[in-house]
């Protein structure tokens, strides 16, 4: 019987080494490498597809660049460009206004009438005072010193010394939002009366520029309209807020710039019709020595009635210039202004910084004096009325 040859130790080592599995066939090494490769490929593909399909930078619809001509360096602010609100449609022209088509004709008080007698009200039964809840303290209101009784006269633009000619005051509302058109309004011949919205931009510089040009300025205080879906803007006066909050908002509105003679109402058909709310506002205006110009946005306005009762100097709007924003319509309204001024000795017209209004008014101003009218600030009409009642 043949003997099986014995393997040498060296042959055993060679046979064992030949039986090893290559590294690329080992699962614990290959699987992590494959997973990492798939992950990197996925990230790369996702990034590439995202860049290819990403939309471009959107173009805003409400703000578009407007050409700005050379401006007076003293009037324009330093620093970054101011925001500009552009009119992109006819409906956008009403964004800061109530609809003027439905506004009433002015209710002109007799300038020679005595103030109406105070309204006598039945006494209200006294109720025991209630302690304020500790968990809901009211905000503290810092005490204020009373202003001089005729502070408005310090900022009134002088009118004609002695004149029997009919006086016309042109008021431009809603200034301070659209910077380009607000500057164009300031550049019109003086004296105009410019009403600045307290939530506008760059108001202090704008007020200084307006006064430097010879214009008179007012605070265009936002007040609640009858249509509550129309937003009059931040810190608007609303009768439901209660006296403390109304006064806080009024104080904020009056603190955004200075040099003004008083206020007129922005919108406000709901608020100005509320007698108690207007008594609150008029009492504060009297304490501060300011005037009130009633824009008459409702036939039920209590504004100038309460002002007369409390002895607050006041004026009343006669004509809206641009309830139709069209050149010929604005010219017709200016003709009404002239007729009103001839009939009662003065007229107050309110316009807005629309392109059409600015163009027609600039044209009208060139010949107004030659046609026998004095262009005056609102304060001149107030002074004439006060002089007639003394």
mmCIF file of C-alpha atoms in Angstrom:
data_model
loop_
_atom_site.group_PDB
_atom_site.id
_atom_site.type_symbol
_atom_site.label_atom_id
_atom_site.label_comp_id
_atom_site.label_asym_id
_atom_site.label_seq_id
_atom_site.Cartn_x
_atom_site.Cartn_y
_atom_site.Cartn_z
ATOM 1 C CA UNK A 1 0.000 0.000 0.000
ATOM 2 C CA UNK A 2 1.384 3.334 -1.084
ATOM 3 C CA UNK A 3 1.998 5.925 1.529
ATOM 4 C CA UNK A 4 0.307 9.459 1.192
ATOM 5 C CA UNK A 5 2.997 12.034 0.903
ATOM 6 C CA UNK A 6 3.121 14.456 3.814
ATOM 7 C CA UNK A 7 2.702 18.240 3.232
ATOM 8 C CA UNK A 8 5.436 20.453 4.280
ATOM 9 C CA UNK A 9 4.681 23.327 6.600
ATOM 10 C CA UNK A 10 5.489 25.862 3.909
ATOM 11 C CA UNK A 11 2.896 24.354 1.552
ATOM 12 C CA UNK A 12 0.234 24.652 4.287
ATOM 13 C CA UNK A 13 0.905 28.370 4.697
ATOM 14 C CA UNK A 14 0.690 28.942 0.924
ATOM 15 C CA UNK A 15 -2.599 27.033 0.684
ATOM 16 C CA UNK A 16 -4.093 29.054 3.582
ATOM 17 C CA UNK A 17 -3.082 32.384 2.074
ATOM 18 C CA UNK A 18 -4.607 31.492 -1.304
ATOM 19 C CA UNK A 19 -7.989 30.859 0.350
ATOM 20 C CA UNK A 20 -8.378 34.466 1.732
ATOM 21 C CA UNK A 21 -11.379 36.662 0.416
ATOM 22 C CA UNK A 22 -10.254 39.882 -1.376
ATOM 23 C CA UNK A 23 -11.085 43.172 0.413
ATOM 24 C CA UNK A 24 -13.404 44.356 -2.345
ATOM 25 C CA UNK A 25 -15.570 41.312 -1.772
ATOM 26 C CA UNK A 26 -15.890 41.813 1.961
ATOM 27 C CA UNK A 27 -19.353 43.167 2.915
ATOM 28 C CA UNK A 28 -18.232 45.147 5.964
ATOM 29 C CA UNK A 29 -15.864 47.187 3.795
ATOM 30 C CA UNK A 30 -17.767 47.446 0.523
ATOM 31 C CA UNK A 31 -21.205 48.420 1.876
ATOM 32 C CA UNK A 32 -20.094 51.635 3.659
ATOM 33 C CA UNK A 33 -18.099 52.699 0.601
ATOM 34 C CA UNK A 34 -21.056 52.129 -1.731
ATOM 35 C CA UNK A 35 -23.448 53.957 0.618
ATOM 36 C CA UNK A 36 -21.109 56.953 0.850
ATOM 37 C CA UNK A 37 -20.757 57.069 -2.935
ATOM 38 C CA UNK A 38 -24.537 56.979 -3.423
ATOM 39 C CA UNK A 39 -24.966 59.757 -0.849
ATOM 40 C CA UNK A 40 -22.409 62.012 -2.549
ATOM 41 C CA UNK A 41 -23.930 61.390 -5.969
ATOM 42 C CA UNK A 42 -27.419 62.228 -4.613
ATOM 43 C CA UNK A 43 -26.221 65.473 -3.056
ATOM 44 C CA UNK A 44 -24.527 66.478 -6.274
ATOM 45 C CA UNK A 45 -27.554 65.713 -8.430
ATOM 46 C CA UNK A 46 -29.928 67.493 -6.033
ATOM 47 C CA UNK A 47 -27.805 70.636 -5.986
ATOM 48 C CA UNK A 48 -27.510 70.680 -9.771
ATOM 49 C CA UNK A 49 -31.246 70.196 -10.322
ATOM 50 C CA UNK A 50 -32.071 72.854 -7.707
ATOM 51 C CA UNK A 51 -29.851 75.425 -9.407
ATOM 52 C CA UNK A 52 -31.320 74.646 -12.816
ATOM 53 C CA UNK A 53 -34.947 74.829 -11.690
ATOM 54 C CA UNK A 54 -34.713 77.698 -9.148
ATOM 55 C CA UNK A 55 -36.833 80.754 -10.145
ATOM 56 C CA UNK A 56 -35.178 84.109 -10.714
ATOM 57 C CA UNK A 57 -35.395 87.021 -8.299
ATOM 58 C CA UNK A 58 -39.058 88.144 -8.145
ATOM 59 C CA UNK A 59 -39.907 91.690 -9.202
ATOM 60 C CA UNK A 60 -42.133 93.469 -6.632
ATOM 61 C CA UNK A 61 -45.425 94.732 -8.012
ATOM 62 C CA UNK A 62 -46.124 97.464 -5.494
ATOM 63 C CA UNK A 63 -42.805 99.255 -5.784
ATOM 64 C CA UNK A 64 -41.139 100.152 -9.039
ATOM 65 C CA UNK A 65 -38.228 102.491 -9.662
ATOM 66 C CA UNK A 66 -39.299 106.037 -10.439
ATOM 67 C CA UNK A 67 -37.196 108.676 -12.144
ATOM 68 C CA UNK A 68 -36.045 111.245 -9.638
ATOM 69 C CA UNK A 69 -34.990 114.635 -10.892
ATOM 70 C CA UNK A 70 -32.513 116.913 -9.190
ATOM 71 C CA UNK A 71 -33.670 117.858 -5.710
ATOM 72 C CA UNK A 72 -32.830 120.612 -3.319
ATOM 73 C CA UNK A 73 -29.984 119.245 -1.233
ATOM 74 C CA UNK A 74 -31.332 120.949 1.857
ATOM 75 C CA UNK A 75 -34.660 119.200 1.471
ATOM 76 C CA UNK A 76 -33.538 115.677 0.687
ATOM 77 C CA UNK A 77 -32.332 113.341 3.448
ATOM 78 C CA UNK A 78 -28.886 111.867 3.644
ATOM 79 C CA UNK A 79 -28.236 108.143 3.670
ATOM 80 C CA UNK A 80 -29.968 105.284 1.918
ATOM 81 C CA UNK A 81 -32.750 106.007 -0.610
ATOM 82 C CA UNK A 82 -36.197 106.423 0.868
ATOM 83 C CA UNK A 83 -38.961 103.947 0.049
ATOM 84 C CA UNK A 84 -41.203 105.108 -2.771
ATOM 85 C CA UNK A 85 -44.794 103.990 -3.136
ATOM 86 C CA UNK A 86 -45.741 103.880 -6.814
ATOM 87 C CA UNK A 87 -49.225 103.816 -8.258
ATOM 88 C CA UNK A 88 -49.523 100.579 -10.221
ATOM 89 C CA UNK A 89 -53.249 100.838 -10.940
ATOM 90 C CA UNK A 90 -56.192 103.180 -10.583
ATOM 91 C CA UNK A 91 -57.324 101.318 -7.458
ATOM 92 C CA UNK A 92 -53.919 101.869 -5.861
ATOM 93 C CA UNK A 93 -54.558 105.602 -5.940
ATOM 94 C CA UNK A 94 -57.144 105.092 -3.206
ATOM 95 C CA UNK A 95 -54.886 103.066 -0.907
ATOM 96 C CA UNK A 96 -54.570 105.927 1.616
ATOM 97 C CA UNK A 97 -58.019 107.423 1.146
ATOM 98 C CA UNK A 98 -61.648 106.693 1.617
ATOM 99 C CA UNK A 99 -63.670 106.816 -1.575
ATOM 100 C CA UNK A 100 -64.203 110.503 -2.255
ATOM 101 C CA UNK A 101 -67.037 110.015 -4.737
ATOM 102 C CA UNK A 102 -69.522 109.489 -1.901
ATOM 103 C CA UNK A 103 -68.302 112.373 0.254
ATOM 104 C CA UNK A 104 -70.834 115.057 1.177
ATOM 105 C CA UNK A 105 -70.779 118.665 0.177
ATOM 106 C CA UNK A 106 -69.120 120.832 2.767
ATOM 107 C CA UNK A 107 -71.265 122.013 5.662
ATOM 108 C CA UNK A 108 -70.178 125.599 5.899
ATOM 109 C CA UNK A 109 -70.837 127.229 9.279
ATOM 110 C CA UNK A 110 -71.801 130.869 9.301
ATOM 111 C CA UNK A 111 -68.551 132.678 10.160
ATOM 112 C CA UNK A 112 -70.508 135.277 12.134
ATOM 113 C CA UNK A 113 -72.484 132.837 14.228
ATOM 114 C CA UNK A 114 -71.933 132.548 17.939
ATOM 115 C CA UNK A 115 -70.747 129.197 19.249
ATOM 116 C CA UNK A 116 -73.730 126.879 19.836
ATOM 117 C CA UNK A 117 -75.008 126.487 23.340
ATOM 118 C CA UNK A 118 -73.537 123.587 25.246
ATOM 119 C CA UNK A 119 -75.590 120.414 25.159
ATOM 120 C CA UNK A 120 -77.329 119.769 28.495
ATOM 121 C CA UNK A 121 -77.311 116.109 29.392
ATOM 122 C CA UNK A 122 -79.175 114.310 32.147
ATOM 123 C CA UNK A 123 -76.963 113.521 35.135
ATOM 124 C CA UNK A 124 -75.616 110.022 35.169
ATOM 125 C CA UNK A 125 -76.196 108.085 38.436
ATOM 126 C CA UNK A 126 -73.018 107.734 40.390
ATOM 127 C CA UNK A 127 -71.661 104.233 40.760
ATOM 128 C CA UNK A 128 -69.226 103.154 43.435
ATOM 129 C CA UNK A 129 -65.663 103.057 42.156
ATOM 130 C CA UNK A 130 -64.217 99.653 41.401
ATOM 131 C CA UNK A 131 -60.674 98.678 42.168
ATOM 132 C CA UNK A 132 -58.555 98.024 39.120
ATOM 133 C CA UNK A 133 -57.402 94.398 38.865
ATOM 134 C CA UNK A 134 -53.827 93.919 39.933
ATOM 135 C CA UNK A 135 -53.182 91.518 37.047
ATOM 136 C CA UNK A 136 -54.018 94.087 34.358
ATOM 137 C CA UNK A 137 -52.511 97.468 35.264
ATOM 138 C CA UNK A 138 -53.125 100.391 32.918
ATOM 139 C CA UNK A 139 -50.102 101.861 31.100
ATOM 140 C CA UNK A 140 -48.679 104.896 32.779
ATOM 141 C CA UNK A 141 -49.120 108.196 30.927
ATOM 142 C CA UNK A 142 -46.407 110.746 31.547
ATOM 143 C CA UNK A 143 -47.768 114.132 32.636
ATOM 144 C CA UNK A 144 -47.474 116.934 30.093
ATOM 145 C CA UNK A 145 -47.263 120.642 30.576
ATOM 146 C CA UNK A 146 -50.014 122.703 29.034
ATOM 147 C CA UNK A 147 -48.995 124.441 25.824
ATOM 148 C CA UNK A 148 -49.485 128.181 25.298
ATOM 149 C CA UNK A 149 -53.135 128.873 24.462
ATOM 150 C CA UNK A 150 -52.334 130.092 20.922
ATOM 151 C CA UNK A 151 -49.361 127.933 20.020
ATOM 152 C CA UNK A 152 -50.665 127.542 16.463
ATOM 153 C CA UNK A 153 -49.999 131.214 15.750
ATOM 154 C CA UNK A 154 -46.270 130.643 16.256
ATOM 155 C CA UNK A 155 -46.214 128.300 13.239
ATOM 156 C CA UNK A 156 -48.869 129.985 11.092
ATOM 157 C CA UNK A 157 -47.652 131.336 7.764
ATOM 158 C CA UNK A 158 -48.507 135.041 7.425
ATOM 159 C CA UNK A 159 -51.392 135.809 5.092
ATOM 160 C CA UNK A 160 -52.229 139.068 3.315
ATOM 161 C CA UNK A 161 -52.192 142.006 5.703
ATOM 162 C CA UNK A 162 -55.248 143.845 4.402
ATOM 163 C CA UNK A 163 -57.193 142.427 1.489
ATOM 164 C CA UNK A 164 -60.810 142.302 0.422
ATOM 165 C CA UNK A 165 -60.090 139.765 -2.293
ATOM 166 C CA UNK A 166 -61.521 136.263 -2.013
ATOM 167 C CA UNK A 167 -59.092 133.895 -0.301
ATOM 168 C CA UNK A 168 -58.388 130.335 -1.416
ATOM 169 C CA UNK A 169 -56.499 127.790 0.696
ATOM 170 C CA UNK A 170 -55.294 124.645 -1.058
ATOM 171 C CA UNK A 171 -54.625 121.705 1.263
ATOM 172 C CA UNK A 172 -52.681 118.647 0.136
ATOM 173 C CA UNK A 173 -53.400 115.553 2.225
ATOM 174 C CA UNK A 174 -51.606 112.193 2.484
ATOM 175 C CA UNK A 175 -48.062 113.535 2.223
ATOM 176 C CA UNK A 176 -45.119 111.549 3.560
ATOM 177 C CA UNK A 177 -45.756 108.147 1.970
ATOM 178 C CA UNK A 178 -44.931 108.653 -1.707
ATOM 179 C CA UNK A 179 -41.636 110.498 -1.377
ATOM 180 C CA UNK A 180 -41.327 111.636 -4.996
ATOM 181 C CA UNK A 181 -44.819 113.116 -5.224
ATOM 182 C CA UNK A 182 -44.550 114.597 -1.731
ATOM 183 C CA UNK A 183 -41.399 116.451 -2.836
ATOM 184 C CA UNK A 184 -43.155 117.623 -5.987
ATOM 185 C CA UNK A 185 -45.950 119.010 -3.825
ATOM 186 C CA UNK A 186 -43.479 120.872 -1.624
ATOM 187 C CA UNK A 187 -41.944 122.411 -4.752
ATOM 188 C CA UNK A 188 -45.262 124.026 -5.764
ATOM 189 C CA UNK A 189 -45.532 127.796 -5.220
ATOM 190 C CA UNK A 190 -46.336 128.795 -1.633
ATOM 191 C CA UNK A 191 -48.301 129.198 0.452
ATOM 192 C CA UNK A 192 -50.030 125.826 0.473
ATOM 193 C CA UNK A 193 -51.161 123.874 3.530
ATOM 194 C CA UNK A 194 -49.536 120.442 3.598
ATOM 195 C CA UNK A 195 -50.948 117.660 5.807
ATOM 196 C CA UNK A 196 -48.385 114.948 6.605
ATOM 197 C CA UNK A 197 -49.406 111.445 7.658
ATOM 198 C CA UNK A 198 -47.753 110.661 11.007
ATOM 199 C CA UNK A 199 -46.642 107.211 9.801
ATOM 200 C CA UNK A 200 -44.906 108.586 6.715
ATOM 201 C CA UNK A 201 -41.180 108.519 6.025
ATOM 202 C CA UNK A 202 -38.575 111.149 6.859
ATOM 203 C CA UNK A 203 -41.224 113.459 8.282
ATOM 204 C CA UNK A 204 -39.015 115.832 10.239
ATOM 205 C CA UNK A 205 -36.864 116.689 7.232
ATOM 206 C CA UNK A 206 -39.952 116.932 5.040
ATOM 207 C CA UNK A 207 -41.692 119.283 7.482
ATOM 208 C CA UNK A 208 -38.604 121.504 7.662
ATOM 209 C CA UNK A 209 -38.339 121.563 3.865
ATOM 210 C CA UNK A 210 -42.019 122.485 3.512
ATOM 211 C CA UNK A 211 -41.738 125.343 5.991
ATOM 212 C CA UNK A 212 -38.545 126.569 4.327
ATOM 213 C CA UNK A 213 -40.482 126.798 1.044
ATOM 214 C CA UNK A 214 -43.152 128.943 2.744
ATOM 215 C CA UNK A 215 -45.848 126.302 3.239
ATOM 216 C CA UNK A 216 -47.957 125.725 6.337
ATOM 217 C CA UNK A 217 -48.117 122.204 7.755
ATOM 218 C CA UNK A 218 -50.624 120.090 9.661
ATOM 219 C CA UNK A 219 -50.721 116.563 11.070
ATOM 220 C CA UNK A 220 -53.028 114.381 8.974
ATOM 221 C CA UNK A 221 -54.302 112.265 11.881
ATOM 222 C CA UNK A 222 -55.702 108.859 10.833
ATOM 223 C CA UNK A 223 -59.194 108.149 12.137
ATOM 224 C CA UNK A 224 -61.518 105.182 11.719
ATOM 225 C CA UNK A 225 -63.726 105.234 8.599
ATOM 226 C CA UNK A 226 -67.278 103.946 8.448
ATOM 227 C CA UNK A 227 -66.103 101.034 6.315
ATOM 228 C CA UNK A 228 -63.955 99.131 8.801
ATOM 229 C CA UNK A 229 -62.423 97.060 6.002
ATOM 230 C CA UNK A 230 -60.504 100.197 4.957
ATOM 231 C CA UNK A 231 -57.328 100.570 6.993
ATOM 232 C CA UNK A 232 -56.522 104.197 7.901
ATOM 233 C CA UNK A 233 -53.032 103.215 9.067
ATOM 234 C CA UNK A 234 -51.197 102.651 12.339
ATOM 235 C CA UNK A 235 -52.220 104.489 15.505
ATOM 236 C CA UNK A 236 -55.562 105.523 14.019
ATOM 237 C CA UNK A 237 -58.137 106.942 16.409
ATOM 238 C CA UNK A 238 -61.078 104.586 17.018
ATOM 239 C CA UNK A 239 -63.955 105.309 19.351
ATOM 240 C CA UNK A 240 -63.990 101.734 20.698
ATOM 241 C CA UNK A 241 -60.482 102.112 22.153
ATOM 242 C CA UNK A 242 -61.496 104.216 25.131
ATOM 243 C CA UNK A 243 -60.206 107.643 26.233
ATOM 244 C CA UNK A 244 -56.771 106.575 27.508
ATOM 245 C CA UNK A 245 -55.791 104.764 24.307
ATOM 246 C CA UNK A 246 -57.246 107.472 22.053
ATOM 247 C CA UNK A 247 -55.144 110.094 23.823
ATOM 248 C CA UNK A 248 -52.067 107.864 23.709
ATOM 249 C CA UNK A 249 -52.444 107.435 19.956
ATOM 250 C CA UNK A 250 -53.103 111.122 19.415
ATOM 251 C CA UNK A 251 -49.975 111.940 21.406
ATOM 252 C CA UNK A 252 -47.967 109.553 19.196
ATOM 253 C CA UNK A 253 -49.406 111.121 16.036
ATOM 254 C CA UNK A 254 -48.474 114.591 17.264
ATOM 255 C CA UNK A 255 -44.928 113.597 18.228
ATOM 256 C CA UNK A 256 -43.638 112.492 14.802
ATOM 257 C CA UNK A 257 -42.627 115.994 13.664
ATOM 258 C CA UNK A 258 -43.163 119.580 14.728
ATOM 259 C CA UNK A 259 -43.841 123.038 13.328
ATOM 260 C CA UNK A 260 -47.534 122.343 12.612
ATOM 261 C CA UNK A 261 -50.559 124.527 13.380
ATOM 262 C CA UNK A 262 -52.923 121.656 14.164
ATOM 263 C CA UNK A 263 -54.571 118.598 12.669
ATOM 264 C CA UNK A 264 -57.061 117.492 10.061
ATOM 265 C CA UNK A 265 -58.658 114.077 9.766
ATOM 266 C CA UNK A 266 -57.436 111.311 7.467
ATOM 267 C CA UNK A 267 -60.594 109.327 6.650
ATOM 268 C CA UNK A 268 -62.559 109.372 9.928
ATOM 269 C CA UNK A 269 -66.188 109.170 8.786
ATOM 270 C CA UNK A 270 -66.887 106.844 11.732
ATOM 271 C CA UNK A 271 -64.762 108.551 14.366
ATOM 272 C CA UNK A 272 -65.673 112.177 13.612
ATOM 273 C CA UNK A 273 -69.383 111.306 13.838
ATOM 274 C CA UNK A 274 -68.964 110.267 17.476
ATOM 275 C CA UNK A 275 -69.531 113.313 19.661
ATOM 276 C CA UNK A 276 -67.800 112.091 22.805
ATOM 277 C CA UNK A 277 -64.700 111.018 20.896
ATOM 278 C CA UNK A 278 -64.478 114.409 19.213
ATOM 279 C CA UNK A 279 -64.917 116.203 22.543
ATOM 280 C CA UNK A 280 -61.956 114.226 23.842
ATOM 281 C CA UNK A 281 -59.811 115.160 20.839
ATOM 282 C CA UNK A 282 -60.891 118.812 20.841
ATOM 283 C CA UNK A 283 -60.165 119.155 24.544
ATOM 284 C CA UNK A 284 -56.629 117.926 23.909
ATOM 285 C CA UNK A 285 -56.171 120.270 20.948
ATOM 286 C CA UNK A 286 -57.356 123.181 23.079
ATOM 287 C CA UNK A 287 -54.905 122.240 25.826
ATOM 288 C CA UNK A 288 -52.080 122.180 23.288
ATOM 289 C CA UNK A 289 -53.138 125.403 21.553
ATOM 290 C CA UNK A 290 -53.761 123.762 18.154
ATOM 291 C CA UNK A 291 -56.409 124.146 15.448
ATOM 292 C CA UNK A 292 -58.691 121.604 13.798
ATOM 293 C CA UNK A 293 -59.582 121.464 10.122
ATOM 294 C CA UNK A 294 -62.610 119.291 9.470
ATOM 295 C CA UNK A 295 -62.221 117.396 6.191
ATOM 296 C CA UNK A 296 -65.972 116.615 6.360
ATOM 297 C CA UNK A 297 -65.814 112.985 5.285
ATOM 298 C CA UNK A 298 -69.358 112.425 6.583
ATOM 299 C CA UNK A 299 -72.524 114.500 6.818
ATOM 300 C CA UNK A 300 -72.739 113.442 10.456
ATOM 301 C CA UNK A 301 -69.425 115.010 11.427
ATOM 302 C CA UNK A 302 -69.287 116.443 14.929
ATOM 303 C CA UNK A 303 -65.819 117.864 14.376
ATOM 304 C CA UNK A 304 -66.294 121.570 13.732
ATOM 305 C CA UNK A 305 -69.472 121.670 15.876
ATOM 306 C CA UNK A 306 -67.565 120.463 18.953
ATOM 307 C CA UNK A 307 -64.601 122.704 18.095
ATOM 308 C CA UNK A 308 -66.913 125.735 18.093
ATOM 309 C CA UNK A 309 -68.445 124.702 21.429
ATOM 310 C CA UNK A 310 -65.072 124.312 23.124
ATOM 311 C CA UNK A 311 -63.473 127.391 21.573
ATOM 312 C CA UNK A 312 -60.968 125.499 19.411
ATOM 313 C CA UNK A 313 -59.986 127.460 16.267
ATOM 314 C CA UNK A 314 -61.297 125.512 13.285
ATOM 315 C CA UNK A 315 -61.747 125.460 9.522
ATOM 316 C CA UNK A 316 -64.011 123.430 7.242
ATOM 317 C CA UNK A 317 -63.310 121.841 3.886
ATOM 318 C CA UNK A 318 -65.382 123.222 1.008
ATOM 319 C CA UNK A 319 -64.351 121.207 -2.071
ATOM 320 C CA UNK A 320 -62.489 117.978 -2.819
ATOM 321 C CA UNK A 321 -60.370 118.505 -5.931
ATOM 322 C CA UNK A 322 -59.669 114.975 -7.079
ATOM 323 C CA UNK A 323 -62.529 112.627 -6.278
ATOM 324 C CA UNK A 324 -62.144 111.964 -9.998
ATOM 325 C CA UNK A 325 -58.463 111.705 -10.858
ATOM 326 C CA UNK A 326 -58.671 113.205 -14.317
ATOM 327 C CA UNK A 327 -57.351 116.532 -15.587
ATOM 328 C CA UNK A 328 -60.636 118.056 -16.775
ATOM 329 C CA UNK A 329 -62.508 116.879 -13.671
ATOM 330 C CA UNK A 330 -59.918 118.555 -11.426
ATOM 331 C CA UNK A 331 -60.189 121.773 -13.460
ATOM 332 C CA UNK A 332 -63.959 121.730 -12.941
ATOM 333 C CA UNK A 333 -63.449 121.358 -9.191
ATOM 334 C CA UNK A 334 -61.071 124.322 -9.156
ATOM 335 C CA UNK A 335 -63.767 126.355 -10.897
ATOM 336 C CA UNK A 336 -66.103 125.382 -8.040
ATOM 337 C CA UNK A 337 -63.456 126.539 -5.573
ATOM 338 C CA UNK A 338 -63.337 129.945 -7.262
ATOM 339 C CA UNK A 339 -67.133 130.231 -7.243
ATOM 340 C CA UNK A 340 -67.286 129.315 -3.547
ATOM 341 C CA UNK A 341 -64.587 131.858 -2.686
ATOM 342 C CA UNK A 342 -66.467 134.633 -4.506
ATOM 343 C CA UNK A 343 -69.712 133.758 -2.708
ATOM 344 C CA UNK A 344 -68.458 133.484 0.885
ATOM 345 C CA UNK A 345 -65.148 135.343 0.744
ATOM 346 C CA UNK A 346 -62.970 132.254 1.096
ATOM 347 C CA UNK A 347 -62.766 128.592 0.133
ATOM 348 C CA UNK A 348 -60.764 125.595 1.321
ATOM 349 C CA UNK A 349 -60.029 122.804 -1.149
ATOM 350 C CA UNK A 350 -58.394 119.454 -0.431
ATOM 351 C CA UNK A 351 -56.325 117.576 -2.986
ATOM 352 C CA UNK A 352 -53.903 114.675 -2.944
ATOM 353 C CA UNK A 353 -50.432 114.152 -4.421
ATOM 354 C CA UNK A 354 -51.555 112.460 -7.634
ATOM 355 C CA UNK A 355 -49.741 113.315 -10.849
ATOM 356 C CA UNK A 356 -52.919 114.709 -12.396
ATOM 357 C CA UNK A 357 -53.693 116.919 -9.388
ATOM 358 C CA UNK A 358 -50.149 118.264 -9.186
ATOM 359 C CA UNK A 359 -50.109 119.111 -12.890
ATOM 360 C CA UNK A 360 -53.484 120.884 -12.906
ATOM 361 C CA UNK A 361 -52.830 122.806 -9.673
ATOM 362 C CA UNK A 362 -49.398 123.940 -10.908
ATOM 363 C CA UNK A 363 -51.092 125.298 -14.031
ATOM 364 C CA UNK A 364 -53.890 126.961 -12.028
ATOM 365 C CA UNK A 365 -51.518 128.661 -9.584
ATOM 366 C CA UNK A 366 -49.886 130.642 -12.400
ATOM 367 C CA UNK A 367 -53.039 132.698 -13.021
ATOM 368 C CA UNK A 368 -54.968 132.574 -9.718
ATOM 369 C CA UNK A 369 -53.770 135.969 -8.491
ATOM 370 C CA UNK A 370 -54.438 137.613 -11.852
ATOM 371 C CA UNK A 371 -58.018 136.354 -11.657
ATOM 372 C CA UNK A 372 -58.526 138.182 -8.376
ATOM 373 C CA UNK A 373 -57.792 135.578 -5.671
ATOM 374 C CA UNK A 374 -55.376 135.528 -2.761
ATOM 375 C CA UNK A 375 -53.682 132.161 -2.216
ATOM 376 C CA UNK A 376 -53.461 131.771 1.559
ATOM 377 C CA UNK A 377 -52.715 129.128 4.192
ATOM 378 C CA UNK A 378 -55.598 127.699 6.199
ATOM 379 C CA UNK A 379 -54.578 129.767 9.228
ATOM 380 C CA UNK A 380 -55.407 132.994 7.342
ATOM 381 C CA UNK A 381 -59.008 131.857 6.881
ATOM 382 C CA UNK A 382 -59.201 130.873 10.559
ATOM 383 C CA UNK A 383 -57.887 134.292 11.596
ATOM 384 C CA UNK A 384 -60.422 136.050 9.358
ATOM 385 C CA UNK A 385 -63.275 134.040 10.891
ATOM 386 C CA UNK A 386 -62.065 134.740 14.423
ATOM 387 C CA UNK A 387 -61.749 138.455 13.675
ATOM 388 C CA UNK A 388 -65.312 138.533 12.328
ATOM 389 C CA UNK A 389 -66.715 137.038 15.552
ATOM 390 C CA UNK A 390 -64.898 139.391 17.927
#
